[in-house]
XYZ file of C-alpha atoms in Angstrom:
487
model
C -25.181 -2.863 4.523
C -23.710 -5.226 2.012
C -24.758 -8.848 2.349
C -21.771 -11.194 2.473
C -23.509 -13.450 -0.047
C -21.638 -11.336 -2.597
C -18.467 -13.109 -1.527
C -17.388 -15.760 -3.996
C -17.446 -18.508 -1.410
C -19.769 -21.347 -0.640
C -22.876 -20.559 1.380
C -23.748 -23.429 3.696
C -27.421 -24.443 3.499
C -28.772 -26.567 6.321
C -32.265 -27.300 7.594
C -34.767 -24.491 7.005
C -34.944 -21.873 9.732
C -31.878 -23.265 11.494
C -31.017 -20.643 14.119
C -28.831 -20.553 17.213
C -28.710 -18.132 20.103
C -25.006 -17.296 20.185
C -25.176 -15.871 23.721
C -27.106 -17.889 26.294
C -26.598 -15.553 29.264
C -25.447 -11.996 29.984
C -24.418 -10.937 33.478
C -24.576 -7.432 34.914
C -21.578 -5.280 34.117
C -20.847 -4.715 37.808
C -19.904 -1.531 39.605
C -16.280 -1.214 38.494
C -15.241 1.425 35.980
C -14.437 0.085 32.505
C -11.069 0.876 30.877
C -10.831 3.842 28.461
C -11.250 1.443 25.544
C -14.714 0.222 26.629
C -18.047 1.794 27.495
C -19.137 -1.373 29.275
C -17.976 -4.978 29.749
C -20.375 -7.854 30.474
C -19.728 -11.496 31.306
C -21.469 -13.779 28.791
C -21.935 -17.478 28.060
C -21.606 -18.761 24.483
C -23.351 -21.691 22.793
C -20.376 -23.430 21.157
C -22.387 -26.617 20.572
C -24.922 -24.686 18.503
C -22.390 -22.563 16.633
C -20.363 -25.535 15.389
C -23.502 -26.928 13.700
C -23.175 -24.092 11.150
C -26.558 -22.461 11.762
C -28.219 -20.524 8.958
C -28.570 -17.564 11.294
C -27.509 -16.356 14.723
C -29.520 -14.433 17.262
C -27.154 -12.127 19.153
C -28.413 -10.517 22.353
C -26.952 -7.296 23.741
C -26.752 -6.054 27.348
C -29.418 -3.362 26.753
C -32.097 -6.050 26.134
C -31.987 -5.628 22.363
C -30.962 -8.283 19.873
C -30.201 -8.816 16.206
C -30.598 -11.841 13.930
C -27.798 -12.282 11.406
C -27.933 -14.766 8.483
C -24.839 -16.740 7.590
C -22.723 -15.340 4.791
C -19.761 -17.676 4.857
C -18.318 -20.532 6.861
C -14.680 -21.629 6.635
C -13.911 -24.925 8.431
C -10.246 -25.621 9.108
C -10.116 -28.415 11.662
C -12.654 -30.803 13.156
C -15.156 -30.819 10.272
C -16.046 -33.369 7.573
C -17.107 -32.771 3.990
C -20.114 -34.852 2.933
C -19.080 -37.933 0.983
C -20.996 -39.518 -1.911
C -22.026 -42.455 0.265
C -23.429 -40.333 3.126
C -27.144 -40.769 3.880
C -29.582 -38.350 2.219
C -30.024 -35.124 4.169
C -26.430 -35.071 5.438
C -25.207 -31.451 5.560
C -22.471 -30.516 3.061
C -20.114 -29.857 5.985
C -20.636 -31.059 9.537
C -18.637 -31.346 12.789
C -16.598 -34.538 12.830
C -18.129 -36.843 15.459
C -16.013 -37.176 18.580
C -13.900 -34.042 18.027
C -14.191 -31.863 21.161
C -14.987 -28.168 20.926
C -11.513 -27.168 22.107
C -9.959 -28.702 18.982
C -12.206 -26.987 16.448
C -10.945 -24.286 14.086
C -13.368 -22.304 11.908
C -14.717 -18.906 10.873
C -18.418 -17.916 10.814
C -19.354 -14.613 9.159
C -22.629 -12.936 8.327
C -24.369 -9.579 7.869
C -27.769 -7.978 8.165
C -28.859 -4.378 7.658
C -27.423 -3.435 11.057
C -24.272 -5.451 11.725
C -21.358 -7.342 10.231
C -20.468 -10.363 12.393
C -17.158 -12.239 12.400
C -16.650 -15.146 14.807
C -13.241 -16.797 14.573
C -12.669 -19.984 16.577
C -9.137 -21.327 17.064
C -8.541 -24.419 19.210
C -12.014 -23.867 20.603
C -11.331 -20.255 21.605
C -13.629 -17.638 20.097
C -12.763 -14.041 19.261
C -15.692 -12.129 17.830
C -16.521 -8.734 16.396
C -20.050 -7.391 15.870
C -19.675 -4.102 14.062
C -21.615 -1.415 12.262
C -20.991 2.195 11.313
C -22.616 3.250 14.599
C -21.607 0.586 17.151
C -18.914 -1.994 17.796
C -18.903 -4.990 20.166
C -16.071 -7.433 20.789
C -16.175 -10.928 22.305
C -13.045 -12.197 24.039
C -12.016 -14.919 26.459
C -10.816 -13.895 29.927
C -7.877 -15.387 31.879
C -10.516 -17.313 33.874
C -11.678 -19.043 30.663
C -14.973 -17.163 30.692
C -16.136 -14.770 27.982
C -16.867 -11.066 27.912
C -18.807 -8.823 25.562
C -17.031 -5.485 25.209
C -18.920 -2.372 24.169
C -15.903 -0.844 22.422
C -14.973 2.807 22.939
C -12.696 3.535 19.997
C -11.856 7.012 21.283
C -9.769 5.283 23.945
C -7.477 3.654 21.395
C -4.162 5.091 20.261
C -3.712 6.488 16.737
C -2.736 4.568 13.616
C 0.091 5.750 11.396
C 0.821 8.975 13.256
C 2.778 11.263 10.944
C 6.357 11.934 11.987
C 5.691 15.676 12.137
C 2.872 15.120 14.618
C 4.833 13.073 17.125
C 4.740 15.698 19.835
C 2.868 13.281 22.088
C 6.009 11.329 22.882
C 9.719 11.886 23.209
C 11.549 10.246 20.328
C 14.271 7.763 21.163
C 17.461 7.246 19.162
C 18.220 3.758 17.873
C 21.741 2.354 17.936
C 21.441 -1.083 16.370
C 19.138 -3.432 14.540
C 20.937 -6.661 15.510
C 20.074 -8.433 18.775
C 22.573 -10.861 20.334
C 19.740 -12.981 21.734
C 18.483 -13.814 18.259
C 20.012 -16.262 15.835
C 21.874 -14.920 12.803
C 22.403 -18.391 11.382
C 19.943 -20.598 9.521
C 21.227 -23.570 11.504
C 19.871 -22.026 14.707
C 16.410 -20.949 13.570
C 13.946 -22.106 16.288
C 12.015 -24.562 14.110
C 10.122 -25.997 17.077
C 8.643 -22.553 17.795
C 7.259 -22.058 14.279
C 3.563 -22.873 13.900
C 1.912 -23.167 10.508
C -1.790 -22.591 9.832
C -3.656 -22.846 6.542
C -6.181 -20.032 6.766
C -8.095 -20.363 3.527
C -8.712 -23.492 1.497
C -10.547 -23.176 -1.819
C -11.719 -26.789 -1.555
C -14.431 -25.586 0.837
C -15.732 -22.580 -1.050
C -17.673 -23.941 -4.009
C -15.961 -21.688 -6.527
C -13.575 -22.059 -9.408
C -12.215 -18.584 -8.801
C -8.439 -18.419 -8.811
C -7.098 -16.199 -6.029
C -3.675 -14.641 -5.648
C -2.296 -16.474 -2.625
C -0.086 -14.733 -0.074
C 1.797 -16.244 2.859
C 2.270 -14.181 6.029
C 4.783 -14.544 8.857
C 3.674 -13.040 12.188
C 6.138 -12.678 15.038
C 4.894 -11.804 18.524
C 6.745 -10.347 21.494
C 6.749 -11.979 24.917
C 4.774 -9.110 26.408
C 2.223 -9.379 23.597
C 1.789 -13.050 24.524
C 1.118 -12.052 28.128
C -1.138 -9.118 27.236
C -3.208 -11.413 25.006
C -3.907 -13.638 28.026
C -0.876 -15.940 28.241
C 0.483 -17.154 31.579
C 3.339 -14.791 32.592
C 5.156 -17.760 34.126
C 4.854 -20.099 31.150
C 6.469 -19.002 27.895
C 4.865 -21.979 26.163
C 1.338 -20.744 26.874
C 0.705 -19.373 23.370
C -2.921 -20.365 22.801
C -4.323 -16.857 23.315
C -1.807 -14.971 21.167
C -2.029 -17.559 18.389
C -5.835 -17.343 18.421
C -5.589 -13.554 18.161
C -3.164 -13.763 15.256
C -5.356 -16.226 13.389
C -8.416 -14.055 13.983
C -6.475 -11.053 12.658
C -5.760 -12.915 9.421
C -9.417 -13.989 9.249
C -10.435 -10.329 9.418
C -7.975 -9.390 6.693
C -9.354 -12.132 4.445
C -12.919 -11.034 5.233
C -12.067 -7.482 4.156
C -10.419 -8.774 0.979
C -13.521 -10.855 0.237
C -16.009 -8.103 1.154
C -14.240 -5.845 -1.315
C -14.341 -8.364 -4.176
C -10.576 -8.588 -4.496
C -8.840 -11.570 -6.041
C -6.353 -11.864 -3.167
C -6.332 -14.066 -0.038
C -3.838 -14.801 2.732
C -3.767 -18.571 2.636
C -0.919 -19.579 4.915
C 0.132 -18.172 8.294
C 3.397 -18.785 10.139
C 3.744 -17.574 13.730
C 6.514 -17.620 16.317
C 7.835 -15.535 19.248
C 10.456 -12.796 18.906
C 12.262 -10.947 21.678
C 12.133 -7.415 20.308
C 12.773 -4.258 22.376
C 10.499 -1.340 21.509
C 10.839 2.415 21.686
C 8.403 5.310 21.421
C 9.222 5.830 17.729
C 6.934 3.817 15.470
C 9.034 4.448 12.360
C 12.334 3.509 13.956
C 10.805 0.321 15.379
C 9.318 -0.570 12.008
C 12.641 0.030 10.251
C 14.587 -2.032 12.788
C 12.097 -4.867 12.489
C 12.265 -4.843 8.676
C 16.064 -4.849 8.706
C 16.658 -7.305 11.539
C 18.889 -10.172 10.413
C 17.057 -12.852 12.384
C 13.644 -11.714 11.154
C 14.754 -11.916 7.537
C 16.418 -15.294 7.992
C 13.159 -16.737 9.318
C 11.188 -15.055 6.541
C 13.469 -16.606 3.931
C 13.369 -19.977 5.699
C 9.564 -20.299 5.669
C 9.071 -18.392 2.417
C 6.717 -15.661 3.662
C 5.651 -12.884 1.315
C 4.717 -10.378 4.036
C 5.800 -10.092 7.675
C 4.148 -8.554 10.742
C 5.236 -8.063 14.351
C 2.451 -8.222 16.944
C 3.535 -6.255 19.978
C 2.264 -5.526 23.478
C -0.325 -2.956 24.472
C 0.782 0.621 23.981
C 2.339 2.538 26.854
C 3.559 6.019 27.656
C 7.164 4.806 27.744
C 7.206 2.251 24.921
C 5.584 1.897 21.513
C 2.757 4.414 21.688
C 0.650 3.619 18.639
C -1.717 0.989 17.294
C 0.370 0.186 14.236
C 2.847 1.191 11.560
C 3.632 0.025 8.023
C 5.255 1.050 4.769
C 2.961 2.279 1.973
C 3.709 0.610 -1.337
C 2.203 3.227 -3.635
C 3.952 6.237 -2.111
C 7.344 6.992 -3.723
C 8.932 7.438 -0.274
C 6.860 4.703 1.427
C 6.250 6.896 4.488
C 6.455 10.457 5.803
C 9.801 9.906 7.475
C 11.852 11.281 4.592
C 12.964 9.213 1.629
C 13.128 5.463 2.244
C 16.081 4.344 0.152
C 15.301 1.466 -2.173
C 11.586 1.316 -1.468
C 9.430 1.108 -4.567
C 6.498 -0.672 -6.155
C 6.146 -4.323 -7.087
C 9.438 -6.195 -6.903
C 11.094 -3.099 -5.410
C 8.771 -3.318 -2.378
C 9.902 -6.840 -1.452
C 12.174 -5.751 1.405
C 9.543 -3.346 2.797
C 6.547 -5.697 3.154
C 6.630 -5.309 6.961
C 4.203 -3.936 9.552
C 3.861 -3.631 13.341
C 0.547 -3.967 15.220
C -0.386 -3.727 18.896
C -2.220 -6.861 20.031
C -4.953 -4.785 21.670
C -5.691 -2.997 18.392
C -5.310 -5.941 16.033
C -8.963 -7.059 15.936
C -11.094 -4.756 18.074
C -10.319 -1.782 15.844
C -8.893 -3.871 12.958
C -5.482 -2.234 12.876
C -3.989 -5.512 11.589
C -6.049 -5.243 8.395
C -5.478 -1.488 8.123
C -1.686 -1.895 8.185
C -1.788 -4.744 5.678
C -3.787 -2.391 3.471
C -0.788 -0.055 3.404
C 1.487 -2.921 2.356
C -0.976 -3.695 -0.453
C -0.704 -0.068 -1.617
C -3.737 1.449 0.094
C -3.646 5.024 1.411
C -5.905 6.867 3.824
C -8.896 8.749 2.363
C -7.802 11.887 0.555
C -9.355 14.170 3.180
C -7.038 12.676 5.821
C -3.855 13.259 3.832
C -1.780 16.301 3.021
C -1.937 17.688 -0.504
C 1.718 16.784 -0.997
C 1.104 13.138 -0.091
C -1.904 12.882 -2.392
C 0.016 14.360 -5.297
C 2.985 12.089 -4.645
C 0.789 8.978 -4.778
C -1.113 10.146 -7.856
C 2.029 11.203 -9.705
C 3.584 7.866 -8.798
C 0.942 6.279 -11.025
C -1.762 5.382 -8.474
C -4.667 7.844 -8.611
C -7.083 5.161 -7.309
C -5.046 4.202 -4.226
C -7.112 6.043 -1.604
C -9.613 4.906 0.997
C -13.218 6.108 0.930
C -15.248 8.190 3.335
C -18.931 8.963 2.829
C -20.028 10.565 6.081
C -22.319 10.041 7.872
C -22.916 6.627 6.288
C -19.634 4.863 5.595
C -15.868 4.919 6.241
C -13.566 2.277 4.755
C -10.910 0.324 6.663
C -8.092 2.605 5.429
C -9.450 5.611 7.328
C -7.714 6.774 10.501
C -10.743 8.684 11.819
C -12.685 6.145 13.823
C -13.127 7.702 17.263
C -16.748 8.686 16.548
C -19.390 7.319 14.166
C -19.321 6.409 11.410
C -16.739 3.834 12.427
C -14.572 2.271 9.756
C -15.766 -1.024 8.333
C -14.029 -4.123 6.992
C -14.099 -2.964 3.386
C -11.322 -1.691 1.191
C -12.627 1.012 -1.105
C -14.297 -0.308 -4.266
C -16.860 1.733 -6.256
C -18.431 -1.494 -7.538
C -19.311 -2.804 -4.052
C -22.456 -1.361 -2.460
C -23.603 -1.599 1.157
C -27.020 -1.052 2.698
C -27.013 2.107 4.818
C -30.754 2.796 5.078
C -31.907 -0.585 6.383
C -33.970 -1.673 3.387
C -31.741 -4.675 2.655
C -30.581 -3.269 -0.679
C -27.077 -2.004 -1.315
C -27.305 1.711 -1.908
C -23.981 3.261 -0.857
C -20.792 2.696 -2.892
C -17.740 1.784 -0.824
C -15.465 3.651 -3.220
C -15.304 6.127 -6.069
C -14.351 5.448 -9.654
C -10.836 6.536 -10.674
C -9.915 7.920 -7.235
C -10.958 5.569 -4.407
C -10.488 1.950 -5.384
C -8.154 0.096 -3.028
C -9.518 -3.183 -4.408
C -8.086 -2.423 -7.855
C -4.709 -1.535 -6.358
C -4.675 -4.759 -4.339
C -5.558 -6.787 -7.428
C -2.849 -5.033 -9.436
C -0.048 -5.312 -6.865
C -0.660 -8.582 -5.020
C 0.495 -10.898 -7.859
C 4.027 -9.467 -7.597
C 3.838 -9.696 -3.798
C 2.932 -13.381 -3.999
C 6.299 -13.946 -5.680
C 8.370 -12.259 -2.958
C 9.220 -15.629 -1.441
C 8.732 -19.201 -2.592
C 6.575 -21.294 -0.274
C 8.671 -23.922 1.500
C 7.482 -27.431 2.319
C 9.025 -27.867 5.738
C 8.487 -31.494 6.647
C 9.148 -31.242 10.361
C 6.996 -28.194 11.093
C 3.565 -29.198 12.391
C 0.592 -27.892 10.407
C -1.620 -27.173 13.369
C -4.922 -27.306 11.513
C -4.023 -30.200 9.285
C -4.269 -28.665 5.823
C -0.728 -29.157 4.540
C -0.589 -28.956 0.762
């Protein structure tokens, strides 16, 4: 498994052998049956005081009395931390928690890897969402409505599909769409709900000890009211957005982790989020098209200057949106399998198609958010998961390297759709120059891509500069930068 020290970011070095037990207690799972998306769910207690000290390694205990120790690979502080000043006493850590700032105001990302697991722990306003993942196993950590935490032994076979081809939609009855304009939403820039827009700086090069120049992208993420509730928000309080905003920020953290793991030169640096009342159907392509063409959505996108736009929706259902996600594919001449998409192309011609939809349940625990963004960046599924016609269309369109990678039984990249049984997909875009450790010896031995055919990282590097110019970043004086990094 690849060590995240390859990432061109600063590695925090503290006192030797600094280690924290992330989980201080694990309760019995109880007698109730878990949902289809979990093998088992356990109540746990987390050591937030230890985690915020930026330990060199974490011990993570599992319900079956096993554990793993994971060294730090990267730490991104966004709020509640101080950079060491020249006049600090000797021995002061390079970054440390600001004295007096309570845990529920902290905002940061801790990542690390060992030969068994990749670990991503994203904390937003003191709320942690975590993923502990390997090719063989996947655990999630989430807060409950009672403000306790659970460890979820994830059963990916219980999740809905990604990117289901239009010809295969026999699982649901398709619904006709009459309009893409909603009377409840503003069609005037004078009525854009500025007070509802939150702004987060997700990635700040000041903290990463590198002179590398990244292509910076800004993302706008809308969320539906039901998604807010499904993420843990109070059904009776529309202003209770802490849970959905934490999930959205974690989703962007995972996307940036995948971009970094894959040695790309692209990062999502600014996030805008706000609610959107959007009715859904059982047709993923029609919903995606309506979202991309909605007047209000595009007015807000223009207003904040977002390069790419996502809608986070509620959990799937038999009567509503049935899938985990949907997006356009930049490198395909038609952009999707639903016939020819008029006007959709590559580079500047993709500007009006940089849109995706993601179910909140799938966003992090199976990383659909990152998968769908991969399509916007030009990534395709592994060749074995695509029809011959699709593969030829992408290759003849000038992108022979635009495919994900699958090396069973050892590795499957994030752009795969086959994740219901091991090996599960990992947070890597295909790149033949990035190796991961698959035999446990601590040495990278398995390429995550294939030269000339499976190199999503190259496609992302080639296409993201044009995407970063889709909209000009706006400096909106009266919008609050929640994590304080306005630039």
